[in-house]
Amino acid sequence: MEREELVQLVLKRLDESAEAIREQWENPTGTHTRHFVVDDLLPVDVARQIYDSFPKDGNGFFSRESFREKKRTSAHLNQHAQILGDMTYAIQDARTVQKVSELVAMTDLEPDPSLYAGGLSMMFQDDFLNPHIDNSHDGQRDRFRRLNLLYYVSPDWTLENGGNFELWDEARRVPKTILCQFNRLVVMETNKLSWHSVSPVKAQVPRCCVSNYFFSVNSPDHTDYFHVTSFTGRPEEHGKRALGVIDNALRTVVSKALKTGRGKDQVNKTQDLS
């Protein structure tokens, strides 16, 4: 499956789902964060090929583990099967960006070939991602993060497997759970209040995802702001909530002063959008 074929398949499915996408985006339920879901993004055999290409032992992936999260990621696409890079960049393709821009009525979206904080994601049993808002900017701090695009490819994933995507209310008390169903694309806006998380994985098989972000030079609310990826605990995790306030503030101060950022050393250096 060539990259151009993947682009055309994605565009076709987005076109077929255009009415439903606009309805979901304009009328979010269970959360204030605008988002949409597209099922059956690719033919089943293609989606299965993408899943089969993930290294099931997580080899070549960078491991993150703290009170905030436990997961593995990789933006070094040249170290993995070609179809993983091709699918990532099919979503980054200018035509896909333009189509998504039209569907969500954002006119200045741009892809990020460096895959700062994006790329491939794997989560194993007991992995998790606590409620958080994403880093406000790209790696160079030239553009604001605007959309998070998540394509899930683990077959036969059920709600009982855990590892499901969650969008929270502003108080981070009640989540809307979105099953990370096989062959499902989830797109959400990112801003100061778009709290989201991944519930702890219970399954003994890996949760595999192709992750992308779109950026723009204009901020979501037309103000100039900056924050690091900021975490809190779940409603029952009072200690993590208190620790998160201090941790987020300290990391933001350090990041501003030193112009450092989480994952800047893990970006994709090939940046192949061709």
Coordinates of C-alpha atoms in Angstrom, one line a residue:
M1 CA 0.0 0.0 0.0
E2 CA 1.6 3.2 -1.2
R3 CA 1.3 6.5 0.7
E4 CA -0.7 8.1 -2.1
E5 CA -3.2 5.3 -1.9
L6 CA -3.5 5.9 1.9
V7 CA -4.1 9.6 1.3
Q8 CA -6.9 8.9 -1.2
L9 CA -8.5 6.4 1.1
V10 CA -8.4 8.8 4.0
L11 CA -9.8 11.7 1.9
K12 CA -12.6 9.4 0.6
R13 CA -13.7 8.4 4.1
L14 CA -13.6 12.0 5.4
D15 CA -15.8 13.0 2.4
E16 CA -18.2 10.2 3.1
S17 CA -18.4 11.2 6.7
A18 CA -18.5 15.0 6.2
E19 CA -22.0 15.6 7.4
A20 CA -21.6 13.5 10.6
I21 CA -18.2 15.1 11.3
R22 CA -19.6 18.6 11.2
E23 CA -22.5 17.6 13.4
Q24 CA -20.3 16.1 16.0
W25 CA -17.8 19.0 15.9
E26 CA -20.4 21.7 16.3
N27 CA -22.4 19.9 18.9
P28 CA -20.1 18.0 21.3
T29 CA -21.8 15.8 23.8
G30 CA -20.5 14.8 27.2
T31 CA -17.7 17.3 27.1
H32 CA -17.0 20.9 26.2
T33 CA -14.1 19.9 23.9
R34 CA -15.0 19.8 20.2
H35 CA -14.2 16.5 18.6
F36 CA -15.3 14.0 16.0
V37 CA -15.0 10.3 15.4
V38 CA -14.7 8.5 12.1
D39 CA -15.0 4.7 12.1
D40 CA -13.7 2.3 9.4
L41 CA -11.2 4.9 8.2
L42 CA -9.4 2.4 6.0
P43 CA -10.2 -1.0 4.5
V44 CA -9.9 -3.7 7.2
D45 CA -7.0 -5.4 5.6
V46 CA -5.0 -2.2 5.4
A47 CA -5.7 -1.3 9.0
R48 CA -4.7 -4.7 10.0
Q49 CA -1.4 -4.4 8.1
I50 CA -0.7 -1.2 10.0
Y51 CA -1.3 -2.9 13.3
D52 CA 0.8 -5.9 12.3
S53 CA 3.7 -3.6 11.5
F54 CA 4.0 -2.2 15.1
P55 CA 6.8 -4.0 17.0
K56 CA 4.7 -5.9 19.6
D57 CA 7.6 -5.8 22.1
G58 CA 7.8 -2.0 21.8
N59 CA 11.4 -2.3 20.4
G60 CA 12.6 1.1 19.1
F61 CA 10.1 3.1 21.2
F62 CA 10.9 5.7 23.8
S63 CA 9.5 4.8 27.3
R64 CA 7.9 7.4 29.5
E65 CA 7.1 6.5 33.1
S66 CA 6.2 8.9 35.9
F67 CA 3.2 9.8 38.1
R68 CA 1.9 11.6 35.0
E69 CA 1.9 8.7 32.5
K70 CA 3.3 5.4 31.4
K71 CA 3.5 4.8 27.7
R72 CA 5.9 4.3 24.7
T73 CA 6.3 6.5 21.7
S74 CA 8.4 6.9 18.6
A75 CA 8.8 9.7 16.1
H76 CA 11.8 8.0 14.3
L77 CA 9.7 6.6 11.5
N78 CA 12.7 5.5 9.5
Q79 CA 13.3 2.8 12.2
H80 CA 10.0 1.1 11.6
A81 CA 8.0 -0.5 8.8
Q82 CA 7.4 1.8 5.9
I83 CA 3.6 1.6 6.2
L84 CA 3.8 3.2 9.6
G85 CA 5.5 6.2 8.2
D86 CA 3.3 6.3 5.2
M87 CA 0.1 6.3 7.3
T88 CA 1.5 9.0 9.6
Y89 CA 2.3 11.2 6.7
A90 CA -0.9 10.4 4.9
I91 CA -2.6 12.2 7.7
Q92 CA 0.1 15.0 7.5
D93 CA -0.4 15.3 3.7
A94 CA -1.4 18.8 2.6
R95 CA -4.7 17.5 1.1
T96 CA -5.7 15.8 4.4
V97 CA -4.9 19.0 6.3
Q98 CA -7.0 21.0 3.9
K99 CA -9.9 18.6 4.1
V100 CA -9.9 18.5 7.9
S101 CA -9.5 22.3 8.0
E102 CA -12.7 22.6 5.9
L103 CA -14.6 20.2 8.1
V104 CA -13.8 22.0 11.4
A105 CA -13.8 25.5 9.9
M106 CA -10.1 26.3 10.7
T107 CA -8.4 28.1 7.9
D108 CA -4.8 28.2 9.0
L109 CA -3.9 24.7 10.0
E110 CA -0.4 23.3 9.3
P111 CA 1.1 19.8 9.7
D112 CA 4.2 19.1 11.7
P113 CA 6.7 16.8 9.9
S114 CA 9.0 16.9 13.0
L115 CA 6.2 15.0 14.8
Y116 CA 6.8 16.9 18.0
A117 CA 5.0 14.9 20.7
G118 CA 3.4 12.9 17.9
G119 CA 4.2 9.8 15.8
L120 CA 3.6 6.2 16.9
S121 CA 2.2 5.3 20.3
M122 CA 2.1 2.0 22.1
M123 CA 0.6 1.2 25.5
F124 CA 0.8 -2.1 27.4
Q125 CA -0.9 -3.6 30.4
D126 CA -1.0 -1.1 33.3
D127 CA 0.1 1.8 31.1
F128 CA -2.0 5.0 31.4
L129 CA -2.1 8.7 30.6
N130 CA -3.5 11.0 33.4
P131 CA -5.8 13.9 32.6
H132 CA -3.8 16.7 30.9
I133 CA -3.8 19.5 28.5
D134 CA -1.2 19.3 25.7
N135 CA 1.8 21.6 25.4
S136 CA 0.5 24.9 23.9
H137 CA 3.1 25.1 21.1
D138 CA 5.2 23.2 18.6
G139 CA 8.8 22.4 19.3
Q140 CA 10.1 25.8 18.1
R141 CA 7.3 27.7 19.8
D142 CA 6.4 29.4 16.6
R143 CA 2.9 27.9 16.3
F144 CA 0.0 26.9 18.6
R145 CA -1.2 23.3 18.9
R146 CA -4.7 23.2 17.5
L147 CA -5.8 19.6 16.7
N148 CA -4.9 16.1 18.0
L149 CA -5.5 13.3 15.5
L150 CA -5.5 9.8 16.8
Y151 CA -5.9 6.7 14.6
Y152 CA -6.3 3.4 16.6
V153 CA -5.4 0.1 15.0
S154 CA -5.5 -2.6 17.7
P155 CA -8.1 -5.3 16.6
D156 CA -11.0 -6.4 18.7
W157 CA -10.4 -3.7 21.3
T158 CA -13.2 -3.6 23.8
L159 CA -14.2 -1.2 26.6
E160 CA -13.1 -3.8 29.1
N161 CA -9.6 -3.7 27.7
G162 CA -9.1 -0.2 29.3
G163 CA -6.8 2.1 27.5
N164 CA -9.7 4.2 26.2
F165 CA -9.6 7.8 25.3
E166 CA -11.3 10.3 27.7
L167 CA -12.4 13.9 27.3
W168 CA -13.1 15.7 30.6
D169 CA -15.4 18.4 31.8
E170 CA -13.7 21.7 32.9
A171 CA -13.5 20.6 36.6
R172 CA -12.0 17.2 35.5
R173 CA -14.6 15.3 37.5
V174 CA -16.5 13.4 34.8
P175 CA -15.0 12.0 31.6
K176 CA -16.6 11.2 28.3
T177 CA -15.1 7.8 27.3
I178 CA -14.4 7.1 23.6
L179 CA -13.5 3.5 22.9
C180 CA -10.1 3.2 21.0
Q181 CA -11.8 0.9 18.6
F182 CA -9.9 -0.8 15.7
N183 CA -9.7 1.4 12.6
R184 CA -11.2 4.5 14.3
L185 CA -10.0 8.1 13.9
V186 CA -10.6 10.5 16.7
V187 CA -9.9 14.2 16.2
M188 CA -10.1 16.7 19.0
E189 CA -9.3 20.4 19.5
T190 CA -6.4 21.4 21.8
N191 CA -6.5 24.6 23.9
K192 CA -6.3 25.7 27.5
L193 CA -9.3 23.6 28.6
S194 CA -9.1 20.5 26.5
W195 CA -8.4 18.1 29.3
H196 CA -8.1 14.5 28.1
S197 CA -6.5 11.2 29.2
V198 CA -6.2 7.5 28.6
S199 CA -7.6 5.0 31.2
P200 CA -5.3 2.3 32.5
V201 CA -4.8 -0.5 30.0
K202 CA -6.0 -3.9 31.3
A203 CA -5.5 -6.0 28.2
Q204 CA -2.4 -8.2 27.7
V205 CA -2.1 -7.0 24.1
P206 CA -0.7 -3.7 23.0
R207 CA -2.8 -0.6 22.3
C208 CA -1.4 0.8 19.1
C209 CA -2.0 4.3 17.7
V210 CA -0.8 6.6 15.0
S211 CA -0.8 10.1 16.5
N212 CA -0.5 13.5 14.7
Y213 CA -0.9 17.2 15.6
F214 CA -1.9 20.2 13.5
F215 CA -0.7 23.7 14.4
S216 CA -1.4 27.3 13.5
V217 CA 0.3 30.6 13.9
N218 CA -2.9 31.9 15.5
S219 CA -3.9 30.8 19.0
P220 CA -7.3 29.1 19.7
D221 CA -8.6 32.2 21.6
H222 CA -6.6 34.8 19.8
T223 CA -4.4 35.6 22.9
D224 CA -0.7 34.9 23.3
Y225 CA -0.1 32.2 25.9
F226 CA 2.3 29.4 26.8
H227 CA 2.1 26.3 28.9
V228 CA 3.9 22.9 29.1
T229 CA 1.9 19.6 28.9
S230 CA 0.1 20.0 32.2
F231 CA -1.2 17.0 34.2
T232 CA -3.5 16.4 37.0
G233 CA -4.8 13.3 38.8
R234 CA -8.1 11.5 38.4
P235 CA -10.9 12.7 40.7
E236 CA -10.0 10.2 43.4
E237 CA -6.2 10.9 43.1
H238 CA -6.0 13.8 45.5
G239 CA -2.3 13.6 45.9
K240 CA -1.6 13.6 42.2
R241 CA -3.9 16.6 41.8
A242 CA -2.0 18.6 44.4
L243 CA 1.4 17.4 43.0
G244 CA 0.3 18.3 39.5
V245 CA -0.3 22.0 40.4
I246 CA 3.3 22.3 41.6
D247 CA 4.8 20.1 38.9
N248 CA 3.1 22.0 36.1
A249 CA 4.1 25.4 37.4
L250 CA 7.7 24.5 37.9
R251 CA 8.1 22.8 34.5
T252 CA 6.4 25.8 32.8
V253 CA 8.9 28.2 34.5
V254 CA 11.9 26.1 33.6
S255 CA 10.7 25.6 30.1
K256 CA 10.2 29.3 29.6
A257 CA 13.6 30.2 31.0
L258 CA 15.6 27.5 29.3
K259 CA 13.5 27.1 26.2
T260 CA 13.4 23.4 26.7
G261 CA 10.5 21.1 26.2
R262 CA 9.4 17.5 26.7
G263 CA 10.4 15.3 23.8
K264 CA 12.3 17.8 21.8
D265 CA 15.1 15.3 21.5
Q266 CA 12.7 12.7 20.3
V267 CA 11.4 14.4 17.2
N268 CA 11.6 13.0 13.7
K269 CA 14.7 14.3 11.9
T270 CA 13.9 13.0 8.5
Q271 CA 10.7 15.1 8.2
D272 CA 9.6 13.3 5.0
L273 CA 6.4 14.9 3.7
S274 CA 7.2 14.0 0.1

